[in-house]
Coordinates of C-alpha atoms and ligand atoms in Angstrom, one line a residue:
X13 CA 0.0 0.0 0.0
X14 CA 1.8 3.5 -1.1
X15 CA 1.4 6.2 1.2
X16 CA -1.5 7.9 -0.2
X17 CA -3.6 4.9 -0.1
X18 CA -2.5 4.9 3.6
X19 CA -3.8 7.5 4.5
X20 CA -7.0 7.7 2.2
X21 CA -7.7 4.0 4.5
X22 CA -7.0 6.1 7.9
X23 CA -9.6 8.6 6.6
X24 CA -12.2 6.6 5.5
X25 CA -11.5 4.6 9.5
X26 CA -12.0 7.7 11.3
X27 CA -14.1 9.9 9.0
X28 CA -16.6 6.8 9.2
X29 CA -17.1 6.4 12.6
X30 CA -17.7 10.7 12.4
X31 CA -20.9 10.1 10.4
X32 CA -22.4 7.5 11.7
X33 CA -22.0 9.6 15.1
X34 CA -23.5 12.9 13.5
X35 CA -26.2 11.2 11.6
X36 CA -26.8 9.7 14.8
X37 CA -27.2 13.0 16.3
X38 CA -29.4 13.9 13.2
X39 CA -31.7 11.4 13.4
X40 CA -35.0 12.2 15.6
X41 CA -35.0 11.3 19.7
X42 CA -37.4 8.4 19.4
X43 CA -38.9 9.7 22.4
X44 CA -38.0 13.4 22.0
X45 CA -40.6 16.1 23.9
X46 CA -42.9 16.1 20.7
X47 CA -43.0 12.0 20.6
X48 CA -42.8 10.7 24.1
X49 CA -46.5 9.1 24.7
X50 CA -48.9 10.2 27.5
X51 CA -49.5 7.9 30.0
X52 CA -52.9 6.9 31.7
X53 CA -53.5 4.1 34.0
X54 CA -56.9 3.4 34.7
X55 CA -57.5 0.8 37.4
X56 CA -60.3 -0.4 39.0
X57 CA -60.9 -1.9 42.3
X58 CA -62.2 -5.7 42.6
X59 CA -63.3 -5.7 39.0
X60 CA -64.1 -9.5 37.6
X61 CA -62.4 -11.1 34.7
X62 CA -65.6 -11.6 33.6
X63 CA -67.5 -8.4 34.0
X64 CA -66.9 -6.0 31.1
X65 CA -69.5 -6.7 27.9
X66 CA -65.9 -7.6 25.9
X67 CA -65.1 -10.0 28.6
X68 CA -68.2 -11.7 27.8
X69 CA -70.6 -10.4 30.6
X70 CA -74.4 -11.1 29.2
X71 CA -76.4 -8.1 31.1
X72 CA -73.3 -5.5 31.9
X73 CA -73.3 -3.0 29.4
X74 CA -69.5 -1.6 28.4
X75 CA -70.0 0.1 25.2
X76 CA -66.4 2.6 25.7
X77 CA -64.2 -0.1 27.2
X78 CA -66.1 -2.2 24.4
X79 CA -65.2 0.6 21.7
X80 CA -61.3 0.9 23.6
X81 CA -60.7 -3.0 22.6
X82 CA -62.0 -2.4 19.3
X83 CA -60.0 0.3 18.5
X84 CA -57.2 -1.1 20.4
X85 CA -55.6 -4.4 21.9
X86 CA -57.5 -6.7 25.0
X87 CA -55.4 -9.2 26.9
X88 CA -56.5 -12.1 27.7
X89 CA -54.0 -13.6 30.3
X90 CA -53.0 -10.3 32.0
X91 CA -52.0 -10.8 35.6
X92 CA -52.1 -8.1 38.5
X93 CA -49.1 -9.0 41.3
X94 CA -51.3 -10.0 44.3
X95 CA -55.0 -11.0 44.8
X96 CA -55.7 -8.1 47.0
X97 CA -55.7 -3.8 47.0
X98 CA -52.3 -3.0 48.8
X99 CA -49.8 -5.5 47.4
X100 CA -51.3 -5.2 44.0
X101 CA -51.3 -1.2 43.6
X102 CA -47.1 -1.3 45.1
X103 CA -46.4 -3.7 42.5
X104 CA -48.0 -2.0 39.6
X105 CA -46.4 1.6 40.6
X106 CA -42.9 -0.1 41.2
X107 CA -42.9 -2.8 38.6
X108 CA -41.5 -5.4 41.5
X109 CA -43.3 -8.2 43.0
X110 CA -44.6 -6.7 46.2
X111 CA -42.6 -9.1 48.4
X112 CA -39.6 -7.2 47.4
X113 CA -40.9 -3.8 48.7
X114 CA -42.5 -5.3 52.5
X115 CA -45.6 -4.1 50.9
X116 CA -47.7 -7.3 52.1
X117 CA -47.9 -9.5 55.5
X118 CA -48.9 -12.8 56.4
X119 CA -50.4 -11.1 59.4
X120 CA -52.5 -8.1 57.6
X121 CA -53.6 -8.0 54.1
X122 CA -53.7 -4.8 52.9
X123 CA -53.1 -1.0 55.1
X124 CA -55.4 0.3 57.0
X125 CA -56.3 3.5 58.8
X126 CA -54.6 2.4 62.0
X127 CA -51.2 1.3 60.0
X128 CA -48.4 3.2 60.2
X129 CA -46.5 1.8 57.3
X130 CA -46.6 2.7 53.5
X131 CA -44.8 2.4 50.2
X132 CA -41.1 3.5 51.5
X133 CA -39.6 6.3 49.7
X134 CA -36.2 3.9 48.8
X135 CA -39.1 2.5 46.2
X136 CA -39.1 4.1 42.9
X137 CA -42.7 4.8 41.6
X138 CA -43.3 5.1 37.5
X139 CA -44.3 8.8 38.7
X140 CA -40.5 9.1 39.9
X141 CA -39.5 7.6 37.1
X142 CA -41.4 9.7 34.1
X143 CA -40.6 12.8 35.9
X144 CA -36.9 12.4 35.5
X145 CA -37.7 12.6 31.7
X146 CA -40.0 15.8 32.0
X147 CA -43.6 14.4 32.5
X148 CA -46.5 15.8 34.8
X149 CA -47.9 13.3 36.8
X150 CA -51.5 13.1 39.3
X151 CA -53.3 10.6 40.6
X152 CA -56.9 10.7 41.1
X153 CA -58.8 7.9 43.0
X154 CA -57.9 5.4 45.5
X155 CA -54.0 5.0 47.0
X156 CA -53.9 2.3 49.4
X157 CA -50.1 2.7 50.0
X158 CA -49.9 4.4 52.9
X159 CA -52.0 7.5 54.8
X160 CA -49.5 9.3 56.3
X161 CA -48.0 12.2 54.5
X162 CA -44.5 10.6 53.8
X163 CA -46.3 8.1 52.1
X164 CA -49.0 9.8 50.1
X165 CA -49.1 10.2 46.2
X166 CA -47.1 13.9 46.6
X167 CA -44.0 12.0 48.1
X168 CA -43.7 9.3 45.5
X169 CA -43.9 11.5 42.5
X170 CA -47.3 12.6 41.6
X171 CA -47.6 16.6 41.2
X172 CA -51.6 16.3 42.9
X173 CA -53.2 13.7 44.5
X174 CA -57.2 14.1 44.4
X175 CA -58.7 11.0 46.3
X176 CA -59.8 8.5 48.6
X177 CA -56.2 7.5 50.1
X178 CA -57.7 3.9 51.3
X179 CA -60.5 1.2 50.6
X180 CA -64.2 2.7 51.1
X181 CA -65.2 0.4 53.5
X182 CA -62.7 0.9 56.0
X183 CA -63.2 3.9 59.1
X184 CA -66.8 2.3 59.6
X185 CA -68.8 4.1 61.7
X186 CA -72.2 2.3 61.5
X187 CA -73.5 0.8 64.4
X188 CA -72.2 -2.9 64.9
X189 CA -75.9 -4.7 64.9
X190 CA -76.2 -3.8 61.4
X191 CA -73.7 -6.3 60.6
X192 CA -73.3 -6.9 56.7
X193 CA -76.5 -5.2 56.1
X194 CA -74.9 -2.1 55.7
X195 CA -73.3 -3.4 52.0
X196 CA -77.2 -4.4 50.9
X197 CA -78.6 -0.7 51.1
X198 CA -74.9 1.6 51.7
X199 CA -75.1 4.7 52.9
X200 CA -72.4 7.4 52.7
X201 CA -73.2 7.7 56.7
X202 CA -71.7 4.6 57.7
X203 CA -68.3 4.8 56.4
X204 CA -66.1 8.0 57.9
X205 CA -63.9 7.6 54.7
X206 CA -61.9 11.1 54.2
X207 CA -61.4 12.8 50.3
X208 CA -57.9 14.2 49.8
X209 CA -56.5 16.6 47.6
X210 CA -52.8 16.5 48.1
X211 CA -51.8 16.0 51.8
X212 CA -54.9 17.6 53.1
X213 CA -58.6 16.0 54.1
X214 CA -61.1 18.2 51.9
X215 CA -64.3 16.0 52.5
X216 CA -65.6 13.3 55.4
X217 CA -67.2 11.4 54.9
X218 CA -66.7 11.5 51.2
X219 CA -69.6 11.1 49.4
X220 CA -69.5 8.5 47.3
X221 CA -72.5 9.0 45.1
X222 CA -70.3 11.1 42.7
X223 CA -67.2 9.8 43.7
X224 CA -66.7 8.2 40.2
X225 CA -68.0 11.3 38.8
X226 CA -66.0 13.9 40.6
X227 CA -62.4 11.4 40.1
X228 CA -63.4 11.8 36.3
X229 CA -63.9 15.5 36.0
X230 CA -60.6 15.9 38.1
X231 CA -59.1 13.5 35.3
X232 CA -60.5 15.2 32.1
X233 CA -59.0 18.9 33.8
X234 CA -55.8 17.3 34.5
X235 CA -55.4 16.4 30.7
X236 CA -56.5 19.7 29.2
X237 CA -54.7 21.3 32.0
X238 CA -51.2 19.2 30.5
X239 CA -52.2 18.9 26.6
X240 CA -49.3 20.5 25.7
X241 CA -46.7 18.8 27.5
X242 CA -45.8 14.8 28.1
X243 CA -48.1 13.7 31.3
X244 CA -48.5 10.8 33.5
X245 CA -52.1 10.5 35.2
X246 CA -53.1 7.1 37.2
X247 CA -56.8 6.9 37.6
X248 CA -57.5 4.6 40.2
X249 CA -61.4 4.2 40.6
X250 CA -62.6 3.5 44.3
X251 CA -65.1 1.3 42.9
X252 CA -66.4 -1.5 42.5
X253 CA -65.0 -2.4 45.7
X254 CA -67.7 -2.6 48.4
X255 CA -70.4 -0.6 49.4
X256 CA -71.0 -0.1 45.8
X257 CA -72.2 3.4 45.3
X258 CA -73.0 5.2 42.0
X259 CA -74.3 9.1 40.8
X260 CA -77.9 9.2 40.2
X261 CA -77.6 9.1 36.3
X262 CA -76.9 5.4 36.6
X263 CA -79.4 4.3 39.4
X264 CA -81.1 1.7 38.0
X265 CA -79.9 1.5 35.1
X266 CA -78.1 -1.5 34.4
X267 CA -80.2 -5.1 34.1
X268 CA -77.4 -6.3 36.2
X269 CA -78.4 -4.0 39.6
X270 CA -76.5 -2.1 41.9
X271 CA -73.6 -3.9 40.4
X272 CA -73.9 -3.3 37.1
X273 CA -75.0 0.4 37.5
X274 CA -71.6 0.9 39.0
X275 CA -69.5 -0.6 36.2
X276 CA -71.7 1.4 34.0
X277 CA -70.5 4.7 35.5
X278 CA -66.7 3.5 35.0
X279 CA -67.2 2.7 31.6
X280 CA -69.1 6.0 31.1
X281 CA -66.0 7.2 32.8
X282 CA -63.4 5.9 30.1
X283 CA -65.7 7.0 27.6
X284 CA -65.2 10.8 29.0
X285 CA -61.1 10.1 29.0
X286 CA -60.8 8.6 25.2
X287 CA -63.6 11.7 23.6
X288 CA -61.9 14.6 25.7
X289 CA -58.1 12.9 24.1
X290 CA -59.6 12.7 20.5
X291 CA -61.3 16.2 20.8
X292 CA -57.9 17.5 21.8
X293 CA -55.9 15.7 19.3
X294 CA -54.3 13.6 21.9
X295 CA -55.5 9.9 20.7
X296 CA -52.5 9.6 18.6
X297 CA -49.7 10.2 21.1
X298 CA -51.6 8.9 24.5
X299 CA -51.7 5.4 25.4
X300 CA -54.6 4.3 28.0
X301 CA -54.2 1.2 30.3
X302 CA -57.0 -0.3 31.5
X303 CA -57.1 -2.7 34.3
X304 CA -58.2 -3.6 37.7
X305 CA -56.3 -4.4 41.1
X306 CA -57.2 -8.1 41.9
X307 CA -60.8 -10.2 40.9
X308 CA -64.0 -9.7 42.3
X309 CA -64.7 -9.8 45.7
X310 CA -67.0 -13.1 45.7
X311 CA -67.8 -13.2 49.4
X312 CA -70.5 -10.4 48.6
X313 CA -72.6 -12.3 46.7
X314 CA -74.2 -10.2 44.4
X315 CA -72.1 -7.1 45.6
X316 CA -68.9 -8.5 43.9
X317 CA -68.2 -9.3 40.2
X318 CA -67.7 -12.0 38.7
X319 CA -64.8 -13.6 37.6
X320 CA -66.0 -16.0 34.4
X321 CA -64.6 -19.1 33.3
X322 CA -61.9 -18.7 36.0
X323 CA -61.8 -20.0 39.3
X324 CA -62.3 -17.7 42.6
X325 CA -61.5 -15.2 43.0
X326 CA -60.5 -11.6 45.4
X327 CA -58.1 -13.2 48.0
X328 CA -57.3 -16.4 46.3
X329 CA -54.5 -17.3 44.0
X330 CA -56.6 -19.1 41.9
X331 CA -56.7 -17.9 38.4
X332 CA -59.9 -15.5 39.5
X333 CA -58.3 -13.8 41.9
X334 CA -55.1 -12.4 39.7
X335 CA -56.1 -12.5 36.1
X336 CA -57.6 -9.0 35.2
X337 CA -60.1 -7.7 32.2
X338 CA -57.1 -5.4 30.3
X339 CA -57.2 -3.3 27.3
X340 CA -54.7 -1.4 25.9
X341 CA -55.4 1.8 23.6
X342 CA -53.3 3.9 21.1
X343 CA -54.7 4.7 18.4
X344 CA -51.5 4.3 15.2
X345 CA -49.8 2.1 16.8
X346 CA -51.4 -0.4 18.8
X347 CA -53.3 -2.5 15.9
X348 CA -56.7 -2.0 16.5
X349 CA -58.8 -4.3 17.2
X350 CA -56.7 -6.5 18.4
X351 CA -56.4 -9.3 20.7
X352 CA -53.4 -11.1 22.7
X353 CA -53.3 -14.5 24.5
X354 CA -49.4 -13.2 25.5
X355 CA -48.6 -13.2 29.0
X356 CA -48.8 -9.5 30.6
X357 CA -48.8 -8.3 34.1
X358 CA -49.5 -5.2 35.6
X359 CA -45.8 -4.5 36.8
X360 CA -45.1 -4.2 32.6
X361 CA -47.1 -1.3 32.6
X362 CA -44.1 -0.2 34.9
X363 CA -41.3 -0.8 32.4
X364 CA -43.1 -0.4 28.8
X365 CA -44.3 3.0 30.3
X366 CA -40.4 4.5 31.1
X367 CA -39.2 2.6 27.8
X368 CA -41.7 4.6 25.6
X369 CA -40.7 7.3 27.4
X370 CA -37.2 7.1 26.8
X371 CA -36.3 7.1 30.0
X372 CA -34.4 4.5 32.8
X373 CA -35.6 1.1 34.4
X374 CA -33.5 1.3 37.6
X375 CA -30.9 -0.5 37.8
X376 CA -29.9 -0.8 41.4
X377 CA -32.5 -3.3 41.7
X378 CA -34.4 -6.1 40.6
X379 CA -37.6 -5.0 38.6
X380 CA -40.3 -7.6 37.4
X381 CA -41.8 -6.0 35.1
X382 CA -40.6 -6.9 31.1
X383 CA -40.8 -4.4 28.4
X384 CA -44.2 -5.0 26.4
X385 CA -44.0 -2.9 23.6
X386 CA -43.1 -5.7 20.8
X387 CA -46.5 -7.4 22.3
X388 CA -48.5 -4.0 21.9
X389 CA -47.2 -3.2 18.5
X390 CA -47.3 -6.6 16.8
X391 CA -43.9 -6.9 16.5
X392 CA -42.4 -9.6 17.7
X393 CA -43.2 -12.1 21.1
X394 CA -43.8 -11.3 24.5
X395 CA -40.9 -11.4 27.3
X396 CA -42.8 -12.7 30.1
X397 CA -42.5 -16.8 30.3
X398 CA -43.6 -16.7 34.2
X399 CA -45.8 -15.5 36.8
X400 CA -45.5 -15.9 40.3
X401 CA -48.3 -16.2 42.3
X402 CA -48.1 -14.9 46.3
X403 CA -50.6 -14.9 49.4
X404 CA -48.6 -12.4 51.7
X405 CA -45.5 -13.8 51.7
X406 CA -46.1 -17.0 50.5
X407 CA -45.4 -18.3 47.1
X408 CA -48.7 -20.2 46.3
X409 CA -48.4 -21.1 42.6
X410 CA -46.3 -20.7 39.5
X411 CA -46.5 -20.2 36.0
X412 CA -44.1 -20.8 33.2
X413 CA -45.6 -21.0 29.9
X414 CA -49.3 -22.2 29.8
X415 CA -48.7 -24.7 33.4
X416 CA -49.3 -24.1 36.7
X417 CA -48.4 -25.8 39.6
X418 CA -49.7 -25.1 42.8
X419 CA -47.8 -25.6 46.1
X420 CA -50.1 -24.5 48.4
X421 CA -53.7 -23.6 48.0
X422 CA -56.2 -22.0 50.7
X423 CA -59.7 -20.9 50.0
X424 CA -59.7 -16.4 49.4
X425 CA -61.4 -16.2 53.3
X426 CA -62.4 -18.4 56.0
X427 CA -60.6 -20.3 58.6
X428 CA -59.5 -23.4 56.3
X429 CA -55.9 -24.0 56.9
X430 CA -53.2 -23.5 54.1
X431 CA -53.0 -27.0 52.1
X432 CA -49.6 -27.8 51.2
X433 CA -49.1 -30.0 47.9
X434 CA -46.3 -32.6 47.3
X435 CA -46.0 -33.1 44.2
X436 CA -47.9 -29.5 43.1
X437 CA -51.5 -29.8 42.0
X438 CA -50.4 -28.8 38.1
X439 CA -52.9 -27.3 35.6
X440 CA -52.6 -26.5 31.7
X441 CA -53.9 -23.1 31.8
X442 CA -54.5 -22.6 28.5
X443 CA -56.4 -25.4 27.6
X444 CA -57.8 -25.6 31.3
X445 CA -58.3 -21.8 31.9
X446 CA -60.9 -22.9 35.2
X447 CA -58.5 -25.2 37.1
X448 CA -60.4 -28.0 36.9
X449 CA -58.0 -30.9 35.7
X450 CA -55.1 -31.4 37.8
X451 CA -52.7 -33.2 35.5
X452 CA -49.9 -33.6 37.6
X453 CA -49.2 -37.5 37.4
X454 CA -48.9 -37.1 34.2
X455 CA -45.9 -34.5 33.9
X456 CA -43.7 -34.7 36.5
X457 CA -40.9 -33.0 34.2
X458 CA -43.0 -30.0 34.3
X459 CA -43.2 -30.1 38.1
X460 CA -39.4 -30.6 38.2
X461 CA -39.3 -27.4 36.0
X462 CA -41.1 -25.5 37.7
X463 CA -40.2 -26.5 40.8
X464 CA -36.6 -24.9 39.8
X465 CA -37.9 -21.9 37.8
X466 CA -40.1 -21.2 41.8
X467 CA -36.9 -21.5 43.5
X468 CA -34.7 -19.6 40.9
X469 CA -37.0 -16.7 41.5
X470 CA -36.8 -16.7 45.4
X471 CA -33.3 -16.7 44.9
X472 CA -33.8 -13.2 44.0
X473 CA -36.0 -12.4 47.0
X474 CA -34.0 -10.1 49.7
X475 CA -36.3 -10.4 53.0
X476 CA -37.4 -6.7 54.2
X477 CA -39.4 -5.7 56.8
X478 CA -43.1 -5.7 56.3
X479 CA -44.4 -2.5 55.7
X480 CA -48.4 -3.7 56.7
X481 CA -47.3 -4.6 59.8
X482 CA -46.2 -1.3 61.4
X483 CA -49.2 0.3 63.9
X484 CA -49.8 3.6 63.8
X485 CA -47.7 5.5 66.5
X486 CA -50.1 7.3 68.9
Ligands
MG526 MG1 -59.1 -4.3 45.3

């Protein structure tokens, strides 16, 4: 090689290496100011796998949410992290199995207003996490991760909190006799539950009649309020957890009763979010999340939900009491219309959210939640392989693939002891979606599978102090 051909070969090595960086620099941020998506979460308390009009429920009437799957993409084996309100709602804000945060108890369930614990500030909320990249954030509706300032939405990311900060049945103030009577004909009386807006009480007892109401019109204002800039707003409805209570535009309207009139006014609801985004020219660049914290409450006969085909449900780690009615909606680039048997879980929302966002999935820790995006734009196959099932902190059941295995199983409530399994009872979800068929003796290499994939994950599990079992100082 002569000199000038030297040097024309160190050219072409550096000045290569120079373009691709600048045309790098040239090419469009994939999540630059004018692209990164809005975010809403819309989650519902104690809603059945079976109770939206898409789901297949005969009487409930869901024409928006029916309209959102048609015009977007409805999961069909969609997972929340825990089968009740606290656990659930840490895991979906954090992206990590609640076990990981002490944000459940074998002793106590879920918070209540005499807990002194919450969602500790070392956790880092998808509000934290879509702030760092310039979003404004609120959450309107029920928290459940703590009452106490420190642990309120305005200290884990949220620029407003507008809400009711626990369930609507707890501070109950009617009188004892009345017993469960009090859930057959509710009244706003009995329950001393406070509305928030930011650290302070506004309202108590709230009244619930136009709770769903009043959390929607505080939604639509938040979106015109932010059209201009990227925003992050978590709609979690109080309802249809127990004492069911609706405005009086839906009494009576639904053939499915007090019930159904309440799931009316949430789908009402949605319909509000998705016309006030197209009127604005939002629809395009605003994906909506719809979902629900755990499966209906069953013990309220025909209070709660129902969860369809699937077994049990609120409490239990049957299929009932963790698969959730979801729908996903972005109009140009989810495909509409769409439906997906992948496996999904609420904690994804976590890390698809702050990957569309361009922003960071911490790294100082382990985060369950898998990037979705390949699922929700047809692209390619889902990440998640697995789902672990826990009861406090007990891992109940496992799923890898479409099998399940069961190591322990307990009825949602009662006093029935925990059953422990050896081998697991083992289920083919997929073509056995009701655990009916327990096919264990027939695949003991899937047990042994399983078994290891359960024990690889608890590997992973650091113990931590639980957060649900702190009282209330006095
Ligand atoms: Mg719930």
């Amino acid at each position: 090689m002569n000199c000038s051909a030297r040097i024309d070969s160190k050219l072409k090595r550096t000045a290569f290496p120079l373009f691709f960086l600048f045309s790098l620099l040239l090419l469009p941020n994939v999540a630059s100011a004018e692209t990164k998506p809005n975010i809403i979460v819309v989650y519902a308390d104690d809603l059945g796998y079976g109770d939206l009009a898409c789901f297949g429920h005969p009487t409930i009437k869901t024409p928006h949410l029916d309209q959102m799957a048609a015009e977007g993409m409805k999961f069909t084996q969609f997972y929340s992290a825990a089968p009740v309100c606290t656990p659930s709602r840490a895991a979906l804000l954090t992206g990590r199995y609640p076990i990981r945060s002490g944000m459940c108890s074998d002793k106590r369930r879920v918070l209540f207003p005499n807990s002194g614990g919450g969602l500790p500030s070392s956790e880092i909320t998808l509000a934290e996490a879509l702030k760092e990249t310039g979003y404004q954030t609120a959450c309107v509706g029920k928290w459940h991760l703590g009452h106490l300032p420190e642990f309120l939405p305005t200290s884990h990311g949220f620029d407003s909190y507008y809400g009711i900060p626990y369930s609507n049945d707890m501070d109950r103030v009617a009188e004892r006799k009345l017993g469960r009577k009090i859930f057959l004909d509710p009244k706003v009386k009995y329950w001393n539950v406070p509305l928030m807006r930011d650290t302070k009480v506004i309202e108590r007892p709230a009244d619930q009649t136009t709770i769903t109401k009043r959390y929607t019109e505080a939604a639509v204002k938040f979106i015109q309020k932010n059209q201009k800039q990227p925003f992050y707003l978590y709609l979690a409805h109080s309802m249809p957890h127990v004492p069911l209570f609706r405005s009086k535009e839906f009494v009576d309207k639904s053939l499915r009763g007090l019930y159904g009139d309440v799931i009316e006014e949430i789908d009402w609801s949605v319909g509000q979010i998705l016309q006030e985004l197209k009127s604005l020219g939002l629809d395009q660049n605003t994906i909506v999340w719809f979902s629900s914290d755990n499966g209906p409450w069953l013990i309220f006969d025909q209070h709660g939900g129902s969860a369809g085909l699937l077994r049990e449900g609120k409490g239990s780690t049957w299929e009932g009491g963790m698969r959730e009615p979801t729908l996903a909606w972005w109009p140009g680039h989810i495909p509409s219309g769409s439906v997906s048997q992948e496996l999904g879980s609420t904690m994804d929302i976590f890390t698809t959210s702050i990957k569309l966002a361009g922003g960071n999935v911490p790294a100082d820790r382990v985060v369950d939640g898998v990037d979705l995006t390949s699922v929700l734009m047809d692209t390619g196959k889902g990440l998640r392989d697995e789902m672990v099932y826990y009861r406090g902190t007990k891992l109940m059941a496992f799923r890898k693939g479409p099998w399940k295995a069961h190591f322990i199983t307990k009825p949602a409530y009662g006093k029935e002891p925990f059953q422990e399994h050896d081998p697991p009872v083992l289920y083919h979800l997929e073509h056995d979606p009701s655990e009916k068929h327990d096919v264990a003796k027939d695949h003991p290499e899937v047990i042994k599978e399983l078994l290891a994939a359960a024990k690889k994950h608890q590997q992973t599990v650091k113990p931590v102090p639980s957060q649900l079992e702190i009282p209330l100082a006095k």
